[in-house]
PDB file of C-alpha atoms in Angstrom:
ATOM      1  CA  MET X   6    -158.094  24.580   3.313  1.00 57.00           C
ATOM      2  CA  ALA X   7    -158.297  27.591   1.021  1.00 73.00           C
ATOM      3  CA  ASP X   8    -156.830  29.991   3.604  1.00 89.00           C
ATOM      4  CA  GLU X   9    -154.127  27.639   4.944  1.00 95.00           C
ATOM      5  CA  ILE X  10    -150.450  28.433   4.512  1.00 97.00           C
ATOM      6  CA  THR X  11    -148.324  25.318   4.024  1.00 98.00           C
ATOM      7  CA  VAL X  12    -144.630  25.658   4.844  1.00 97.00           C
ATOM      8  CA  LEU X  13    -142.148  23.346   3.146  1.00 97.00           C
ATOM      9  CA  VAL X  14    -138.931  22.832   5.124  1.00 94.00           C
ATOM     10  CA  ASN X  15    -135.694  21.404   3.751  1.00 83.00           C
ATOM     11  CA  PRO X  16    -135.691  17.684   4.607  1.00 71.00           C
ATOM     12  CA  ALA X  17    -131.881  17.811   4.839  1.00 70.00           C
ATOM     13  CA  ALA X  18    -131.931  20.476   7.563  1.00 62.00           C
ATOM     14  CA  ARG X  19    -130.746  19.066  10.861  1.00 52.00           C
ATOM     15  CA  GLY X  20    -130.612  21.834  13.443  1.00 54.00           C
ATOM     16  CA  GLY X  21    -128.347  24.840  13.074  1.00 58.00           C
ATOM     17  CA  ARG X  22    -129.360  28.333  11.988  1.00 63.00           C
ATOM     18  CA  THR X  23    -132.059  27.233   9.551  1.00 69.00           C
ATOM     19  CA  LEU X  24    -134.275  25.417  12.036  1.00 74.00           C
ATOM     20  CA  ARG X  25    -133.630  27.984  14.777  1.00 81.00           C
ATOM     21  CA  LEU X  26    -135.319  30.522  12.511  1.00 86.00           C
ATOM     22  CA  LEU X  27    -138.315  28.316  11.793  1.00 93.00           C
ATOM     23  CA  ASP X  28    -140.324  28.888  14.997  1.00 93.00           C
ATOM     24  CA  PRO X  29    -140.233  32.711  14.798  1.00 95.00           C
ATOM     25  CA  VAL X  30    -141.263  32.520  11.144  1.00 96.00           C
ATOM     26  CA  LEU X  31    -144.174  30.202  11.933  1.00 97.00           C
ATOM     27  CA  GLN X  32    -145.281  32.524  14.734  1.00 96.00           C
ATOM     28  CA  ARG X  33    -145.195  35.503  12.356  1.00 97.00           C
ATOM     29  CA  LEU X  34    -147.228  33.622   9.751  1.00 97.00           C
ATOM     30  CA  ARG X  35    -149.803  32.498  12.341  1.00 96.00           C
ATOM     31  CA  ALA X  36    -150.128  36.076  13.586  1.00 95.00           C
ATOM     32  CA  SER X  37    -151.974  36.770  10.330  1.00 93.00           C
ATOM     33  CA  GLY X  38    -154.835  34.636  11.647  1.00 94.00           C
ATOM     34  CA  ARG X  39    -154.441  31.923   9.018  1.00 94.00           C
ATOM     35  CA  PRO X  40    -153.834  28.259   9.845  1.00 96.00           C
ATOM     36  CA  VAL X  41    -150.268  27.153   9.131  1.00 97.00           C
ATOM     37  CA  SER X  42    -149.057  23.608   8.493  1.00 96.00           C
ATOM     38  CA  VAL X  43    -145.494  22.343   8.045  1.00 96.00           C
ATOM     39  CA  ILE X  44    -144.075  19.731   5.662  1.00 94.00           C
ATOM     40  CA  VAL X  45    -140.736  18.083   6.420  1.00 91.00           C
ATOM     41  CA  GLY X  46    -140.133  15.027   4.272  1.00 88.00           C
ATOM     42  CA  THR X  47    -137.816  12.174   5.123  1.00 89.00           C
ATOM     43  CA  SER X  48    -136.034  12.816   1.813  1.00 92.00           C
ATOM     44  CA  ALA X  49    -136.280  15.169  -1.154  1.00 91.00           C
ATOM     45  CA  ALA X  50    -138.553  12.691  -2.938  1.00 94.00           C
ATOM     46  CA  ASP X  51    -140.802  12.350   0.093  1.00 95.00           C
ATOM     47  CA  ALA X  52    -140.913  16.121   0.573  1.00 94.00           C
ATOM     48  CA  LEU X  53    -141.934  16.584  -3.068  1.00 96.00           C
ATOM     49  CA  SER X  54    -144.654  13.941  -2.760  1.00 97.00           C
ATOM     50  CA  ARG X  55    -146.027  15.669   0.336  1.00 96.00           C
ATOM     51  CA  ALA X  56    -145.803  19.081  -1.353  1.00 97.00           C
ATOM     52  CA  ARG X  57    -147.796  17.828  -4.332  1.00 98.00           C
ATOM     53  CA  GLU X  58    -150.465  16.431  -2.017  1.00 97.00           C
ATOM     54  CA  ALA X  59    -150.650  19.790  -0.241  1.00 97.00           C
ATOM     55  CA  VAL X  60    -150.919  21.737  -3.510  1.00 98.00           C
ATOM     56  CA  ALA X  61    -153.723  19.422  -4.680  1.00 97.00           C
ATOM     57  CA  ALA X  62    -155.720  20.612  -1.656  1.00 96.00           C
ATOM     58  CA  ALA X  63    -155.394  24.224  -2.950  1.00 96.00           C
ATOM     59  CA  PRO X  64    -153.911  26.046   0.064  1.00 97.00           C
ATOM     60  CA  ALA X  65    -153.490  29.819   0.111  1.00 96.00           C
ATOM     61  CA  ALA X  66    -149.767  29.341  -0.527  1.00 97.00           C
ATOM     62  CA  LEU X  67    -146.932  26.853  -0.441  1.00 98.00           C
ATOM     63  CA  VAL X  68    -143.982  28.521   1.270  1.00 98.00           C
ATOM     64  CA  ALA X  69    -140.416  27.337   0.676  1.00 97.00           C
ATOM     65  CA  PHE X  70    -138.438  27.899   3.887  1.00 96.00           C
ATOM     66  CA  GLY X  71    -134.880  27.384   2.688  1.00 93.00           C
ATOM     67  CA  GLY X  72    -132.532  28.173  -0.171  1.00 92.00           C
ATOM     68  CA  ASP X  73    -132.741  27.959  -3.944  1.00 94.00           C
ATOM     69  CA  GLY X  74    -132.662  24.164  -3.837  1.00 93.00           C
ATOM     70  CA  LEU X  75    -135.855  24.067  -1.795  1.00 95.00           C
ATOM     71  CA  VAL X  76    -137.475  26.676  -4.026  1.00 97.00           C
ATOM     72  CA  HIS X  77    -136.579  24.375  -6.928  1.00 97.00           C
ATOM     73  CA  LEU X  78    -138.332  21.487  -5.193  1.00 97.00           C
ATOM     74  CA  ALA X  79    -141.420  23.621  -4.497  1.00 98.00           C
ATOM     75  CA  VAL X  80    -141.574  24.694  -8.135  1.00 98.00           C
ATOM     76  CA  GLN X  81    -141.931  21.035  -9.177  1.00 98.00           C
ATOM     77  CA  ALA X  82    -145.187  20.932  -7.206  1.00 98.00           C
ATOM     78  CA  LEU X  83    -146.460  24.412  -8.108  1.00 98.00           C
ATOM     79  CA  ALA X  84    -145.653  25.067 -11.764  1.00 98.00           C
ATOM     80  CA  GLY X  85    -148.778  25.230 -13.857  1.00 96.00           C
ATOM     81  CA  THR X  86    -151.116  25.459 -10.846  1.00 98.00           C
ATOM     82  CA  ALA X  87    -152.969  28.408  -9.334  1.00 97.00           C
ATOM     83  CA  VAL X  88    -151.365  27.988  -5.885  1.00 98.00           C
ATOM     84  CA  PRO X  89    -148.857  30.785  -5.150  1.00 98.00           C
ATOM     85  CA  LEU X  90    -145.254  30.234  -4.135  1.00 98.00           C
ATOM     86  CA  GLY X  91    -144.022  32.009  -1.026  1.00 98.00           C
ATOM     87  CA  ILE X  92    -140.313  32.189  -0.232  1.00 98.00           C
ATOM     88  CA  VAL X  93    -138.696  32.675   3.170  1.00 97.00           C
ATOM     89  CA  PRO X  94    -134.973  32.613   2.323  1.00 94.00           C
ATOM     90  CA  ALA X  95    -132.894  30.502   4.690  1.00 89.00           C
ATOM     91  CA  GLY X  96    -130.157  29.215   2.392  1.00 82.00           C
ATOM     92  CA  THR X  97    -126.716  30.326   1.296  1.00 76.00           C
ATOM     93  CA  GLY X  98    -127.416  32.059  -2.001  1.00 80.00           C
ATOM     94  CA  ASN X  99    -131.157  32.801  -2.143  1.00 92.00           C
ATOM     95  CA  ASP X 100    -130.745  34.111  -5.685  1.00 94.00           C
ATOM     96  CA  ILE X 101    -134.326  33.480  -6.786  1.00 97.00           C
ATOM     97  CA  ALA X 102    -135.706  35.398  -3.810  1.00 97.00           C
ATOM     98  CA  GLY X 103    -133.314  38.258  -4.542  1.00 95.00           C
ATOM     99  CA  ALA X 104    -134.431  38.447  -8.172  1.00 96.00           C
ATOM    100  CA  LEU X 105    -138.040  38.838  -6.994  1.00 97.00           C
ATOM    101  CA  GLY X 106    -137.312  41.531  -4.406  1.00 96.00           C
ATOM    102  CA  ILE X 107    -137.959  39.276  -1.418  1.00 97.00           C
ATOM    103  CA  PRO X 108    -135.802  40.157   1.628  1.00 96.00           C
ATOM    104  CA  ARG X 109    -132.902  37.692   1.646  1.00 91.00           C
ATOM    105  CA  LYS X 110    -131.475  38.376   5.108  1.00 88.00           C
ATOM    106  CA  ASP X 111    -134.606  39.017   7.157  1.00 94.00           C
ATOM    107  CA  PRO X 112    -136.819  35.905   7.430  1.00 94.00           C
ATOM    108  CA  LEU X 113    -139.500  37.729   9.399  1.00 96.00           C
ATOM    109  CA  ALA X 114    -139.760  40.428   6.738  1.00 97.00           C
ATOM    110  CA  ALA X 115    -140.025  37.663   4.137  1.00 97.00           C
ATOM    111  CA  ALA X 116    -142.795  36.046   6.211  1.00 97.00           C
ATOM    112  CA  ASP X 117    -144.645  39.363   6.120  1.00 97.00           C
ATOM    113  CA  VAL X 118    -144.430  39.273   2.331  1.00 97.00           C
ATOM    114  CA  VAL X 119    -146.194  35.899   2.405  1.00 97.00           C
ATOM    115  CA  THR X 120    -149.106  37.253   4.433  1.00 96.00           C
ATOM    116  CA  ALA X 121    -149.352  40.808   3.095  1.00 93.00           C
ATOM    117  CA  GLY X 122    -147.536  40.851  -0.236  1.00 80.00           C
ATOM    118  CA  GLY X 123    -148.903  40.917  -3.741  1.00 94.00           C
ATOM    119  CA  LEU X 124    -149.066  38.308  -6.462  1.00 97.00           C
ATOM    120  CA  ARG X 125    -146.693  38.302  -9.411  1.00 98.00           C
ATOM    121  CA  THR X 126    -146.926  35.898 -12.315  1.00 98.00           C
ATOM    122  CA  ILE X 127    -143.566  34.781 -13.673  1.00 98.00           C
ATOM    123  CA  ASP X 128    -142.188  32.311 -16.174  1.00 98.00           C
ATOM    124  CA  ALA X 129    -140.529  28.981 -15.495  1.00 98.00           C
ATOM    125  CA  ALA X 130    -138.508  26.718 -17.769  1.00 98.00           C
ATOM    126  CA  ARG X 131    -139.184  23.057 -18.330  1.00 98.00           C
ATOM    127  CA  LEU X 132    -136.629  20.439 -19.300  1.00 98.00           C
ATOM    128  CA  GLY X 133    -137.359  17.559 -21.630  1.00 96.00           C
ATOM    129  CA  THR X 134    -137.464  15.311 -18.565  1.00 95.00           C
ATOM    130  CA  GLY X 135    -140.395  17.291 -17.219  1.00 96.00           C
ATOM    131  CA  GLU X 136    -138.329  18.940 -14.488  1.00 98.00           C
ATOM    132  CA  TRP X 137    -138.846  22.683 -13.980  1.00 98.00           C
ATOM    133  CA  PHE X 138    -136.469  25.442 -12.983  1.00 98.00           C
ATOM    134  CA  ALA X 139    -137.183  29.035 -11.990  1.00 98.00           C
ATOM    135  CA  GLY X 140    -133.666  30.473 -11.867  1.00 98.00           C
ATOM    136  CA  VAL X 141    -130.580  29.468 -13.835  1.00 97.00           C
ATOM    137  CA  LEU X 142    -129.418  26.267 -15.503  1.00 97.00           C
ATOM    138  CA  ALA X 143    -125.685  26.034 -16.173  1.00 95.00           C
ATOM    139  CA  CYS X 144    -123.215  23.497 -17.497  1.00 95.00           C
ATOM    140  CA  GLY X 145    -119.497  23.616 -18.066  1.00 93.00           C
ATOM    141  CA  PHE X 146    -116.792  24.573 -15.606  1.00 91.00           C
ATOM    142  CA  ASP X 147    -119.094  25.373 -12.698  1.00 87.00           C
ATOM    143  CA  SER X 148    -121.121  22.171 -13.034  1.00 90.00           C
ATOM    144  CA  ARG X 149    -117.895  20.152 -13.162  1.00 89.00           C
ATOM    145  CA  VAL X 150    -116.866  21.840  -9.896  1.00 86.00           C
ATOM    146  CA  ASN X 151    -120.240  20.901  -8.391  1.00 85.00           C
ATOM    147  CA  GLU X 152    -119.861  17.307  -9.527  1.00 88.00           C
ATOM    148  CA  ARG X 153    -116.385  17.100  -8.029  1.00 88.00           C
ATOM    149  CA  ALA X 154    -117.431  18.737  -4.745  1.00 84.00           C
ATOM    150  CA  ASN X 155    -120.478  16.477  -4.368  1.00 83.00           C
ATOM    151  CA  GLY X 156    -118.178  13.466  -4.560  1.00 85.00           C
ATOM    152  CA  MET X 157    -115.952  14.746  -1.740  1.00 85.00           C
ATOM    153  CA  THR X 158    -116.459  14.085   1.960  1.00 84.00           C
ATOM    154  CA  TRP X 159    -113.806  16.547   3.153  1.00 87.00           C
ATOM    155  CA  PRO X 160    -113.294  19.409   3.862  1.00 86.00           C
ATOM    156  CA  PRO X 161    -116.705  20.505   5.155  1.00 78.00           C
ATOM    157  CA  GLY X 162    -118.805  23.457   4.054  1.00 69.00           C
ATOM    158  CA  MET X 163    -117.747  25.964   1.428  1.00 69.00           C
ATOM    159  CA  ALA X 164    -114.107  24.905   1.767  1.00 80.00           C
ATOM    160  CA  LYS X 165    -115.020  21.754  -0.140  1.00 81.00           C
ATOM    161  CA  TYR X 166    -116.086  23.829  -3.147  1.00 77.00           C
ATOM    162  CA  LEU X 167    -112.903  25.890  -3.075  1.00 80.00           C
ATOM    163  CA  VAL X 168    -110.815  22.714  -3.108  1.00 87.00           C
ATOM    164  CA  ALA X 169    -112.970  21.283  -5.904  1.00 83.00           C
ATOM    165  CA  LEU X 170    -112.596  24.499  -7.905  1.00 81.00           C
ATOM    166  CA  ALA X 171    -108.800  24.448  -7.621  1.00 85.00           C
ATOM    167  CA  ARG X 172    -108.634  20.773  -8.634  1.00 89.00           C
ATOM    168  CA  GLU X 173    -111.021  21.182 -11.547  1.00 86.00           C
ATOM    169  CA  LEU X 174    -109.146  24.192 -12.858  1.00 84.00           C
ATOM    170  CA  ARG X 175    -106.012  22.082 -13.263  1.00 87.00           C
ATOM    171  CA  SER X 176    -107.723  19.553 -15.523  1.00 86.00           C
ATOM    172  CA  PHE X 177    -110.530  21.522 -17.193  1.00 89.00           C
ATOM    173  CA  THR X 178    -110.491  22.073 -20.941  1.00 90.00           C
ATOM    174  CA  PRO X 179    -113.105  23.964 -22.985  1.00 93.00           C
ATOM    175  CA  ILE X 180    -116.094  21.851 -23.973  1.00 94.00           C
ATOM    176  CA  PRO X 181    -117.277  21.644 -27.589  1.00 95.00           C
ATOM    177  CA  PHE X 182    -121.005  22.442 -27.545  1.00 96.00           C
ATOM    178  CA  ARG X 183    -123.789  22.578 -30.078  1.00 97.00           C
ATOM    179  CA  ILE X 184    -126.316  25.150 -28.868  1.00 98.00           C
ATOM    180  CA  THR X 185    -129.620  25.541 -30.709  1.00 98.00           C
ATOM    181  CA  LEU X 186    -131.724  28.619 -30.040  1.00 98.00           C
ATOM    182  CA  ASP X 187    -135.239  28.530 -31.485  1.00 98.00           C
ATOM    183  CA  GLY X 188    -133.995  26.237 -34.240  1.00 97.00           C
ATOM    184  CA  GLU X 189    -130.765  28.125 -35.019  1.00 98.00           C
ATOM    185  CA  ALA X 190    -127.702  25.997 -34.179  1.00 98.00           C
ATOM    186  CA  VAL X 191    -124.135  27.095 -33.478  1.00 95.00           C
ATOM    187  CA  GLU X 192    -121.135  24.970 -32.537  1.00 96.00           C
ATOM    188  CA  ARG X 193    -118.588  26.500 -30.189  1.00 95.00           C
ATOM    189  CA  GLU X 194    -116.033  25.534 -27.582  1.00 96.00           C
ATOM    190  CA  ALA X 195    -117.008  27.095 -24.287  1.00 95.00           C
ATOM    191  CA  MET X 196    -116.033  27.314 -20.650  1.00 93.00           C
ATOM    192  CA  LEU X 197    -119.641  27.774 -19.553  1.00 93.00           C
ATOM    193  CA  VAL X 198    -123.179  27.823 -20.934  1.00 97.00           C
ATOM    194  CA  ALA X 199    -125.976  29.303 -18.817  1.00 96.00           C
ATOM    195  CA  VAL X 200    -129.719  29.459 -19.473  1.00 98.00           C
ATOM    196  CA  ALA X 201    -131.342  32.033 -17.224  1.00 98.00           C
ATOM    197  CA  ASN X 202    -134.874  32.898 -16.204  1.00 98.00           C
ATOM    198  CA  THR X 203    -133.516  35.140 -13.436  1.00 97.00           C
ATOM    199  CA  ARG X 204    -130.266  37.074 -13.359  1.00 95.00           C
ATOM    200  CA  SER X 205    -128.031  35.242 -10.892  1.00 93.00           C
ATOM    201  CA  TYR X 206    -127.056  31.932  -9.305  1.00 89.00           C
ATOM    202  CA  GLY X 207    -124.323  30.562  -7.044  1.00 81.00           C
ATOM    203  CA  ALA X 208    -124.807  33.153  -4.271  1.00 76.00           C
ATOM    204  CA  GLY X 209    -124.826  36.261  -6.391  1.00 80.00           C
ATOM    205  CA  MET X 210    -123.113  35.426  -9.676  1.00 83.00           C
ATOM    206  CA  ARG X 211    -124.956  37.777 -12.055  1.00 92.00           C
ATOM    207  CA  VAL X 212    -124.443  35.558 -15.055  1.00 92.00           C
ATOM    208  CA  CYS X 213    -127.265  37.128 -17.105  1.00 96.00           C
ATOM    209  CA  PRO X 214    -127.737  40.514 -15.435  1.00 94.00           C
ATOM    210  CA  ASP X 215    -130.574  41.629 -17.716  1.00 95.00           C
ATOM    211  CA  ALA X 216    -132.674  38.465 -17.424  1.00 97.00           C
ATOM    212  CA  ARG X 217    -136.306  39.087 -16.515  1.00 97.00           C
ATOM    213  CA  PRO X 218    -138.488  36.308 -15.140  1.00 98.00           C
ATOM    214  CA  ASP X 219    -141.658  37.548 -16.838  1.00 98.00           C
ATOM    215  CA  ASP X 220    -140.644  38.379 -20.415  1.00 98.00           C
ATOM    216  CA  GLY X 221    -141.448  34.992 -21.940  1.00 98.00           C
ATOM    217  CA  LEU X 222    -137.793  34.442 -22.883  1.00 98.00           C
ATOM    218  CA  LEU X 223    -134.696  32.705 -21.557  1.00 98.00           C
ATOM    219  CA  ASP X 224    -131.383  34.580 -21.515  1.00 98.00           C
ATOM    220  CA  VAL X 225    -128.542  32.396 -22.797  1.00 98.00           C
ATOM    221  CA  LEU X 226    -124.905  33.117 -22.028  1.00 96.00           C
ATOM    222  CA  VAL X 227    -121.981  31.373 -23.676  1.00 97.00           C
ATOM    223  CA  LEU X 228    -118.530  32.036 -22.277  1.00 94.00           C
ATOM    224  CA  GLY X 229    -116.221  30.952 -25.062  1.00 95.00           C
ATOM    225  CA  ALA X 230    -112.921  29.116 -24.812  1.00 95.00           C
ATOM    226  CA  MET X 231    -110.021  31.078 -23.328  1.00 93.00           C
ATOM    227  CA  PRO X 232    -106.689  30.413 -21.613  1.00 91.00           C
ATOM    228  CA  LYS X 233    -106.956  29.548 -17.916  1.00 86.00           C
ATOM    229  CA  GLY X 234    -105.229  32.733 -16.844  1.00 86.00           C
ATOM    230  CA  GLU X 235    -107.748  34.830 -18.747  1.00 91.00           C
ATOM    231  CA  PHE X 236    -110.573  32.727 -17.335  1.00 85.00           C
ATOM    232  CA  LEU X 237    -109.362  33.383 -13.785  1.00 81.00           C
ATOM    233  CA  ARG X 238    -109.378  37.114 -14.503  1.00 85.00           C
ATOM    234  CA  THR X 239    -112.786  37.056 -16.161  1.00 84.00           C
ATOM    235  CA  PHE X 240    -114.781  34.708 -13.933  1.00 77.00           C
ATOM    236  CA  PRO X 241    -114.839  36.975 -10.821  1.00 79.00           C
ATOM    237  CA  ARG X 242    -116.465  39.735 -12.900  1.00 84.00           C
ATOM    238  CA  VAL X 243    -119.607  37.607 -13.027  1.00 79.00           C
ATOM    239  CA  TYR X 244    -120.468  38.664  -9.465  1.00 75.00           C
ATOM    240  CA  LEU X 245    -121.010  42.244 -10.615  1.00 80.00           C
ATOM    241  CA  GLY X 246    -122.243  41.444 -14.100  1.00 86.00           C
ATOM    242  CA  GLY X 247    -119.096  43.026 -15.545  1.00 86.00           C
ATOM    243  CA  HIS X 248    -118.260  40.048 -17.738  1.00 91.00           C
ATOM    244  CA  THR X 249    -120.805  40.787 -20.447  1.00 88.00           C
ATOM    245  CA  ALA X 250    -118.490  43.141 -22.356  1.00 88.00           C
ATOM    246  CA  HIS X 251    -115.765  40.502 -22.696  1.00 91.00           C
ATOM    247  CA  PRO X 252    -115.259  39.476 -26.350  1.00 92.00           C
ATOM    248  CA  ALA X 253    -115.590  35.783 -25.439  1.00 94.00           C
ATOM    249  CA  VAL X 254    -119.109  36.320 -24.043  1.00 95.00           C
ATOM    250  CA  THR X 255    -122.197  35.861 -26.195  1.00 95.00           C
ATOM    251  CA  LEU X 256    -125.654  36.725 -24.881  1.00 97.00           C
ATOM    252  CA  ARG X 257    -128.857  35.782 -26.686  1.00 97.00           C
ATOM    253  CA  ARG X 258    -132.542  35.273 -25.885  1.00 98.00           C
ATOM    254  CA  ALA X 259    -134.749  32.382 -26.935  1.00 98.00           C
ATOM    255  CA  ARG X 260    -137.896  30.467 -26.066  1.00 98.00           C
ATOM    256  CA  ARG X 261    -136.368  27.051 -26.698  1.00 98.00           C
ATOM    257  CA  VAL X 262    -132.753  26.139 -25.950  1.00 98.00           C
ATOM    258  CA  GLU X 263    -131.089  22.841 -26.829  1.00 98.00           C
ATOM    259  CA  ILE X 264    -127.619  22.050 -25.463  1.00 97.00           C
ATOM    260  CA  GLU X 265    -125.473  19.194 -26.674  1.00 96.00           C
ATOM    261  CA  ALA X 266    -121.834  18.324 -25.939  1.00 94.00           C
ATOM    262  CA  LEU X 267    -120.090  17.145 -29.079  1.00 92.00           C
ATOM    263  CA  HIS X 268    -118.042  13.977 -29.473  1.00 78.00           C
ATOM    264  CA  GLY X 269    -115.003  13.788 -27.229  1.00 63.00           C
ATOM    265  CA  ALA X 270    -116.297  16.178 -24.567  1.00 64.00           C
ATOM    266  CA  GLY X 271    -116.775  13.475 -21.942  1.00 67.00           C
ATOM    267  CA  ASP X 272    -119.554  13.627 -19.375  1.00 83.00           C
ATOM    268  CA  VAL X 273    -121.176  17.074 -19.200  1.00 92.00           C
ATOM    269  CA  VAL X 274    -123.788  17.551 -16.485  1.00 94.00           C
ATOM    270  CA  ALA X 275    -126.116  20.506 -15.988  1.00 96.00           C
ATOM    271  CA  TYR X 276    -127.282  22.007 -12.694  1.00 95.00           C
ATOM    272  CA  ALA X 277    -130.550  23.952 -12.407  1.00 96.00           C
ATOM    273  CA  ASP X 278    -131.218  26.212  -9.408  1.00 96.00           C
ATOM    274  CA  GLY X 279    -128.132  24.585  -7.886  1.00 90.00           C
ATOM    275  CA  GLU X 280    -129.617  21.092  -8.173  1.00 94.00           C
ATOM    276  CA  ARG X 281    -128.298  18.337 -10.434  1.00 94.00           C
ATOM    277  CA  ALA X 282    -130.498  18.282 -13.541  1.00 95.00           C
ATOM    278  CA  GLY X 283    -128.618  15.504 -15.315  1.00 93.00           C
ATOM    279  CA  PRO X 284    -126.377  15.088 -18.355  1.00 93.00           C
ATOM    280  CA  VAL X 285    -126.651  16.837 -21.681  1.00 95.00           C
ATOM    281  CA  PRO X 286    -128.108  16.708 -24.266  1.00 95.00           C
ATOM    282  CA  LEU X 287    -131.044  18.573 -22.826  1.00 96.00           C
ATOM    283  CA  THR X 288    -133.741  20.972 -23.919  1.00 98.00           C
ATOM    284  CA  CYS X 289    -135.118  23.966 -22.008  1.00 98.00           C
ATOM    285  CA  VAL X 290    -138.438  25.528 -23.001  1.00 98.00           C
ATOM    286  CA  VAL X 291    -139.816  28.641 -21.327  1.00 98.00           C
ATOM    287  CA  GLU X 292    -143.407  28.409 -20.114  1.00 98.00           C
ATOM    288  CA  PRO X 293    -144.727  31.975 -19.753  1.00 98.00           C
ATOM    289  CA  GLY X 294    -146.749  32.632 -16.623  1.00 98.00           C
ATOM    290  CA  ALA X 295    -146.201  29.153 -15.196  1.00 98.00           C
ATOM    291  CA  LEU X 296    -145.709  30.381 -11.611  1.00 98.00           C
ATOM    292  CA  ARG X 297    -147.551  32.691  -9.242  1.00 98.00           C
ATOM    293  CA  VAL X 298    -145.275  34.162  -6.566  1.00 98.00           C
ATOM    294  CA  LEU X 299    -145.934  36.248  -3.457  1.00 98.00           C
ATOM    295  CA  VAL X 300    -143.721  39.334  -3.668  1.00 97.00           C
ATOM    296  CA  PRO X 301    -143.441  42.713  -1.883  1.00 95.00           C
TER     297      PRO X 301
END
């Protein structure tokens, strides 16, 4: 139905705060007088399949009710189509919503944006695998922490990531990368490489604070090799964007970004929008105007 709002809910959500917020959000959306349907897949793959079927029917919007990971899933169904993306943030970081001015801590206000907001056309980036991302792709220290944390069963919650960070820091060494920007290659040892369509990831880490999602370019940050003590002093500055003046930081813009880990680096995996995108080498290409988003 052309006026129907389809709401995509995280298939991994099992009670708790996220689902407690769902009913009030659905009521607010239905108060607009439009029909509202809900998609909850049995898995991420099933949710994506259902989302693609819904988008093929050309609803008024596909709304991601969740965090950046669910927005990432919705983008796989929406990129390159005319169906708008709505976001009702209900995750931990909600960085993509924040970059677009969508209320991150008030789900009902975000629901009002879906029904009464305007349309904004933004870029998205596509990997060589065909996967899209709307926010930030990163590989290096932070992706190694993610890999380690995802393999742990204890402790629960954010404590798992803190333990993984401390363990990874003990063993981490700078990674030798070859990074090619619009055909221009440079080889450099780095702690972190980030490719950004929006400014932040990881619950507010402003890795590329000047990134704009509608300029037809990807912002690329390389944090060069440094001693661990210096890294510990520098890394927290990312939350305020204060790291960009550090001499080990390089910031560039490009339409096409190729990342390769050189011989001896071991396994290097990238994460996009907080989701595992797979090992390097990989290529990111910006696709201007690939997404339509409902914004304030």
